Amino acid sequence: MPALDLVPLTDPHDERLADYVALTDVALRSRHEPEKGLYIAESSTVLGRALAAGHRPRSVLVSPRWLPDLRAMLEARDPDGEPVRVYVADPPVLEAITGFHVHRGALAAMHRPPLPSVASVLEGARRVAVLEDVVDHTNVGAAMRACAAMGVDAVLVTPSCADPLYRRAIRVSMGTVFQVPWTRFEHWPHGPRGGAADGVELLHERGFTVAALALDDESVGLDDLAADPPARLALVFGTEGDGLKRQTIAACDLTVRIPMAGGVDSLNVASAVAVATWATRRVGSRTESP
């Protein structure tokens, strides 16, 4: 059985391309993708990491220049599996279909895997990052990339946080979103009354010290936390502009600030994730040089 089903395309209005049409509409895609169980992977690098994580492509849209790389990647995936539909179109046709310049000439519509439970993602974790209501997909992607680089064991996002599997978030993360275990809280910062533990309470049940990154009169410096970090640490980062909710800060065990100079009082959330996760990384983790 051939590994690929190659389909040349010249008509950007071909009805078979519905998964790829008008991807610039963020609001539409954020509603549409979860309902269909799909996400879009952009570039051969990102697709390769998605495949390495065991994710399944529904179809691929590629320009002729990048077809050899994609062919080798997809054929190595599962020679005995169902052939992958590959639509081949010149760059102007790709742009007419999607509404933007396609990075490295390749897009893939991927089957979205079910989200694991928070408890399963926390199993065995020692360092966790929580993204509270971060709404910019670029920031989510950059934060996921930082967490992968710093050896964070898991990332948890709140119900209103942007989707880490949105196309732009995946691209900015360089596909590292597929490397770091992550999932979404159902409730945050507190679970429903009388219901199962969720949010900060669930982190406490798993033995985590929960630290809110925020400017607060009672905050401790990041250096102080890094000097004697707890065995299990969850760092909570807030949304762009407003930062963490007051009820979140109240529910956490302590508040931490990143010391800064030059009259700067805060960092972009993705930069804060990188700084704080590096400072509190576990000695001997995979981020440490031998």
Short mmCIF file of C-alpha atoms in Angstrom, two decimals:
data_model
loop_
_atom_site.label_atom_id
_atom_site.label_comp_id
_atom_site.label_asym_id
_atom_site.label_seq_id
_atom_site.Cartn_x
_atom_site.Cartn_y
_atom_site.Cartn_z
CA MET A 1 0.00 0.00 0.00
CA PRO A 2 1.52 3.42 -0.92
CA ALA A 3 2.30 5.66 2.06
CA LEU A 4 1.12 8.80 0.25
CA ASP A 5 -1.90 9.72 -1.84
CA LEU A 6 -0.62 12.63 -3.96
CA VAL A 7 -3.25 15.05 -5.27
CA PRO A 8 -2.10 17.95 -7.51
CA LEU A 9 -4.18 21.12 -7.01
CA THR A 10 -4.64 24.27 -9.06
CA ASP A 11 -8.02 25.50 -7.75
CA PRO A 12 -7.84 27.25 -4.35
CA HIS A 13 -11.61 26.79 -4.02
CA ASP A 14 -11.47 22.99 -4.17
CA GLU A 15 -14.01 21.76 -1.61
CA ARG A 16 -11.59 19.15 -0.31
CA LEU A 17 -9.49 21.94 1.22
CA ALA A 18 -12.01 23.09 3.84
CA ASP A 19 -9.57 22.33 6.69
CA TYR A 20 -7.11 24.91 5.35
CA VAL A 21 -9.35 27.80 4.29
CA ALA A 22 -9.08 31.29 5.89
CA LEU A 23 -6.70 30.34 8.67
CA THR A 24 -6.04 34.00 9.50
CA ASP A 25 -9.39 34.25 11.35
CA VAL A 26 -8.25 33.52 14.91
CA ALA A 27 -11.71 33.59 16.46
CA LEU A 28 -13.09 31.17 13.88
CA ARG A 29 -10.22 28.71 14.20
CA SER A 30 -10.19 28.73 17.99
CA ARG A 31 -13.87 27.70 17.95
CA HIS A 32 -13.69 25.39 14.97
CA GLU A 33 -10.59 23.28 15.59
CA PRO A 34 -11.55 21.69 18.94
CA GLU A 35 -15.01 20.82 17.65
CA LYS A 36 -13.59 18.96 14.65
CA GLY A 37 -10.77 17.41 16.63
CA LEU A 38 -8.12 18.96 14.37
CA TYR A 39 -5.20 21.32 14.65
CA ILE A 40 -2.90 22.77 12.00
CA ALA A 41 0.85 22.10 11.98
CA GLU A 42 2.88 24.57 9.92
CA SER A 43 6.34 23.77 8.45
CA SER A 44 8.15 20.49 7.99
CA THR A 45 10.00 20.93 11.30
CA VAL A 46 6.78 21.21 13.28
CA LEU A 47 5.17 18.33 11.39
CA GLY A 48 8.19 16.15 12.12
CA ARG A 49 7.91 16.79 15.84
CA ALA A 50 4.17 16.12 15.77
CA LEU A 51 4.75 12.81 14.03
CA ALA A 52 7.52 11.92 16.49
CA ALA A 53 5.02 12.50 19.31
CA GLY A 54 2.67 9.97 17.72
CA HIS A 55 0.14 12.44 16.30
CA ARG A 56 -1.73 11.39 13.16
CA PRO A 57 -2.06 13.55 10.03
CA ARG A 58 -5.44 13.81 8.34
CA SER A 59 -3.94 15.46 5.26
CA VAL A 60 -0.99 17.60 4.18
CA LEU A 61 -0.88 20.68 1.96
CA VAL A 62 2.56 21.33 0.44
CA SER A 63 4.36 23.23 -2.29
CA PRO A 64 6.42 21.13 -4.77
CA ARG A 65 9.72 22.41 -3.36
CA TRP A 66 9.08 20.84 0.05
CA LEU A 67 7.51 17.61 -1.20
CA PRO A 68 10.72 15.49 -1.05
CA ASP A 69 11.27 16.32 2.64
CA LEU A 70 7.63 15.66 3.47
CA ARG A 71 7.60 12.44 1.47
CA ALA A 72 10.55 11.00 3.39
CA MET A 73 9.06 12.07 6.71
CA LEU A 74 5.61 10.64 6.06
CA GLU A 75 6.83 7.43 4.47
CA ALA A 76 9.00 6.73 7.52
CA ARG A 77 6.01 7.21 9.81
CA ASP A 78 4.04 3.99 9.27
CA PRO A 79 4.60 2.05 6.04
CA ASP A 80 1.70 -0.29 6.82
CA GLY A 81 -0.81 2.38 7.83
CA GLU A 82 -3.44 4.20 5.80
CA PRO A 83 -1.93 6.41 3.06
CA VAL A 84 -1.79 10.11 3.89
CA ARG A 85 -3.57 12.45 1.49
CA VAL A 86 -1.03 15.05 0.28
CA TYR A 87 -2.32 18.05 -1.67
CA VAL A 88 0.42 19.61 -3.84
CA ALA A 89 0.01 23.22 -4.96
CA ASP A 90 2.26 26.08 -6.05
CA PRO A 91 2.90 28.87 -3.48
CA PRO A 92 0.39 31.37 -4.97
CA VAL A 93 -2.33 28.73 -4.72
CA LEU A 94 -1.32 27.93 -1.13
CA GLU A 95 -1.58 31.59 -0.18
CA ALA A 96 -4.95 31.92 -1.90
CA ILE A 97 -6.22 28.93 0.09
CA THR A 98 -4.94 29.93 3.53
CA GLY A 99 -4.84 33.72 3.34
CA PHE A 100 -1.17 34.00 4.36
CA HIS A 101 2.34 33.07 3.24
CA VAL A 102 2.83 29.45 4.25
CA HIS A 103 6.02 29.06 6.30
CA ARG A 104 8.41 26.65 4.55
CA GLY A 105 5.62 25.68 2.17
CA ALA A 106 3.88 23.02 4.24
CA LEU A 107 0.74 22.69 6.36
CA ALA A 108 -0.80 19.58 7.87
CA ALA A 109 -4.28 19.04 9.26
CA MET A 110 -3.62 16.82 12.27
CA HIS A 111 -6.01 14.78 14.36
CA ARG A 112 -6.18 16.42 17.79
CA PRO A 113 -5.36 13.91 20.55
CA PRO A 114 -7.62 13.89 23.64
CA LEU A 115 -6.30 15.93 26.53
CA PRO A 116 -4.97 13.90 29.44
CA SER A 117 -6.19 14.50 32.97
CA VAL A 118 -4.37 17.01 35.16
CA ALA A 119 -3.58 14.24 37.64
CA SER A 120 -1.91 12.11 34.96
CA VAL A 121 0.19 15.02 33.68
CA LEU A 122 1.36 15.76 37.23
CA GLU A 123 2.36 12.14 37.88
CA GLY A 124 6.07 12.17 38.70
CA ALA A 125 6.44 15.89 37.91
CA ARG A 126 8.71 18.11 40.01
CA ARG A 127 8.63 21.39 38.10
CA VAL A 128 5.36 22.69 36.67
CA ALA A 129 4.35 25.92 34.93
CA VAL A 130 0.77 27.21 35.01
CA LEU A 131 -0.40 29.74 32.39
CA GLU A 132 -3.38 31.70 33.67
CA ASP A 133 -5.56 33.24 30.94
CA VAL A 134 -2.65 34.03 28.59
CA VAL A 135 -4.59 35.01 25.49
CA ASP A 136 -1.87 35.72 22.94
CA HIS A 137 -0.99 32.59 20.96
CA THR A 138 2.54 33.85 20.32
CA ASN A 139 3.15 34.15 24.06
CA VAL A 140 1.74 30.69 24.69
CA GLY A 141 4.03 29.21 22.05
CA ALA A 142 7.09 31.05 23.36
CA ALA A 143 6.28 29.97 26.92
CA MET A 144 5.96 26.33 25.84
CA ARG A 145 9.32 26.55 24.08
CA ALA A 146 10.96 27.99 27.20
CA CYS A 147 9.46 25.24 29.35
CA ALA A 148 10.82 22.58 27.00
CA ALA A 149 14.27 24.18 27.04
CA MET A 150 14.38 24.50 30.83
CA GLY A 151 13.29 20.94 31.56
CA VAL A 152 9.86 21.79 32.96
CA ASP A 153 8.02 18.52 33.56
CA ALA A 154 4.49 19.73 32.75
CA VAL A 155 2.53 22.80 31.68
CA LEU A 156 -1.04 23.43 32.82
CA VAL A 157 -3.26 26.05 31.21
CA THR A 158 -6.39 27.57 32.68
CA PRO A 159 -9.85 27.37 31.05
CA SER A 160 -9.53 30.80 29.41
CA CYS A 161 -5.93 30.40 28.23
CA ALA A 162 -5.25 30.39 24.49
CA ASP A 163 -4.91 27.02 22.77
CA PRO A 164 -1.33 25.65 22.73
CA LEU A 165 -2.31 23.70 19.59
CA TYR A 166 -3.34 26.78 17.64
CA ARG A 167 -1.23 27.09 14.48
CA ARG A 168 0.69 30.20 15.55
CA ALA A 169 1.37 28.86 19.04
CA ILE A 170 2.74 25.63 17.59
CA ARG A 171 4.92 27.49 15.09
CA VAL A 172 6.40 29.85 17.69
CA SER A 173 7.08 26.90 19.96
CA MET A 174 8.97 25.25 17.06
CA GLY A 175 6.91 22.14 17.76
CA THR A 176 8.15 21.83 21.36
CA VAL A 177 4.49 21.89 22.41
CA PHE A 178 4.59 18.21 21.46
CA GLN A 179 7.51 17.52 23.81
CA VAL A 180 6.21 18.91 27.10
CA PRO A 181 3.26 17.13 28.74
CA TRP A 182 0.41 19.63 29.08
CA THR A 183 -3.30 19.83 29.67
CA ARG A 184 -6.05 22.24 30.67
CA PHE A 185 -7.62 22.74 34.08
CA GLU A 186 -11.38 22.43 34.12
CA HIS A 187 -11.57 24.94 36.98
CA TRP A 188 -9.12 27.58 38.18
CA PRO A 189 -7.99 28.66 40.74
CA HIS A 190 -10.57 26.69 42.76
CA GLY A 191 -12.62 23.62 41.93
CA PRO A 192 -16.40 23.46 42.30
CA ARG A 193 -17.78 23.36 45.83
CA GLY A 194 -18.17 19.80 46.99
CA GLY A 195 -16.58 18.50 43.79
CA ALA A 196 -13.27 16.88 43.02
CA ALA A 197 -10.15 18.91 43.70
CA ASP A 198 -9.01 21.11 40.84
CA GLY A 199 -6.77 24.12 40.35
CA VAL A 200 -4.48 25.11 43.20
CA GLU A 201 -6.07 22.56 45.52
CA LEU A 202 -5.12 19.72 43.20
CA LEU A 203 -1.53 20.97 43.05
CA HIS A 204 -1.45 21.05 46.85
CA GLU A 205 -2.80 17.51 47.02
CA ARG A 206 0.09 16.39 44.80
CA GLY A 207 2.62 17.98 47.16
CA PHE A 208 3.43 21.11 45.15
CA THR A 209 4.40 24.44 46.58
CA VAL A 210 2.52 26.92 44.41
CA ALA A 211 4.28 30.21 43.68
CA ALA A 212 2.55 33.15 42.00
CA LEU A 213 4.76 35.37 39.84
CA ALA A 214 3.45 38.84 40.65
CA LEU A 215 4.36 42.28 41.92
CA ASP A 216 3.23 42.26 45.52
CA ASP A 217 4.34 43.98 48.72
CA GLU A 218 4.83 40.59 50.39
CA SER A 219 6.62 38.91 47.49
CA VAL A 220 10.03 37.27 47.81
CA GLY A 221 12.78 37.63 45.26
CA LEU A 222 13.27 34.88 42.68
CA ASP A 223 16.85 34.51 43.90
CA ASP A 224 15.60 33.64 47.38
CA LEU A 225 13.27 30.96 46.01
CA ALA A 226 16.00 29.57 43.76
CA ALA A 227 18.46 29.37 46.66
CA ASP A 228 16.29 26.82 48.47
CA PRO A 229 13.60 25.56 46.11
CA PRO A 230 10.96 23.05 47.25
CA ALA A 231 11.08 19.50 45.91
CA ARG A 232 7.88 20.08 43.94
CA LEU A 233 7.28 23.57 42.61
CA ALA A 234 4.48 25.00 40.48
CA LEU A 235 5.08 28.50 39.07
CA VAL A 236 1.97 30.43 38.08
CA PHE A 237 2.16 33.13 35.39
CA GLY A 238 -0.58 35.64 34.62
CA THR A 239 -2.17 37.11 31.56
CA GLU A 240 -0.70 39.93 29.52
CA GLY A 241 -1.29 43.35 31.06
CA ASP A 242 -3.37 42.54 34.13
CA GLY A 243 -1.24 39.71 35.49
CA LEU A 244 -2.61 37.19 37.96
CA LYS A 245 -6.05 37.39 39.51
CA ARG A 246 -6.16 38.45 43.14
CA GLN A 247 -7.93 35.21 44.10
CA THR A 248 -5.15 33.23 42.44
CA ILE A 249 -2.46 35.07 44.39
CA ALA A 250 -4.43 34.51 47.61
CA ALA A 251 -4.70 30.77 46.90
CA CYS A 252 -0.95 30.33 46.25
CA ASP A 253 1.61 29.61 48.95
CA LEU A 254 3.84 32.56 48.14
CA THR A 255 4.34 35.39 45.69
CA VAL A 256 7.59 35.75 43.77
CA ARG A 257 9.04 38.71 41.89
CA ILE A 258 11.85 38.77 39.35
CA PRO A 259 14.43 41.41 40.37
CA MET A 260 14.86 43.95 37.56
CA ALA A 261 16.89 47.06 36.86
CA GLY A 262 16.51 50.13 34.69
CA GLY A 263 13.13 51.11 36.06
CA VAL A 264 11.48 48.09 34.42
CA ASP A 265 8.76 46.61 36.61
CA SER A 266 7.66 43.60 34.54
CA LEU A 267 8.55 41.29 31.68
CA ASN A 268 6.59 39.83 28.82
CA VAL A 269 4.96 36.67 30.18
CA ALA A 270 6.98 34.35 27.95
CA SER A 271 10.21 36.05 29.07
CA ALA A 272 9.14 35.70 32.68
CA VAL A 273 8.51 31.98 32.14
CA ALA A 274 12.00 31.55 30.69
CA VAL A 275 13.72 33.45 33.52
CA ALA A 276 11.79 31.84 36.38
CA THR A 277 11.99 28.27 35.06
CA TRP A 278 15.72 28.61 34.43
CA ALA A 279 16.36 30.00 37.92
CA THR A 280 14.39 27.21 39.60
CA ARG A 281 15.47 24.34 37.33
CA ARG A 282 16.45 21.14 39.07
CA VAL A 283 20.20 20.63 39.41
CA GLY A 284 21.11 17.52 37.47
CA SER A 285 18.10 17.82 35.14
CA ARG A 286 18.50 17.53 31.40
CA THR A 287 19.05 21.32 31.15
CA GLU A 288 22.31 20.98 33.07
CA SER A 289 25.53 20.46 31.13
CA PRO A 290 27.54 17.36 32.10
#
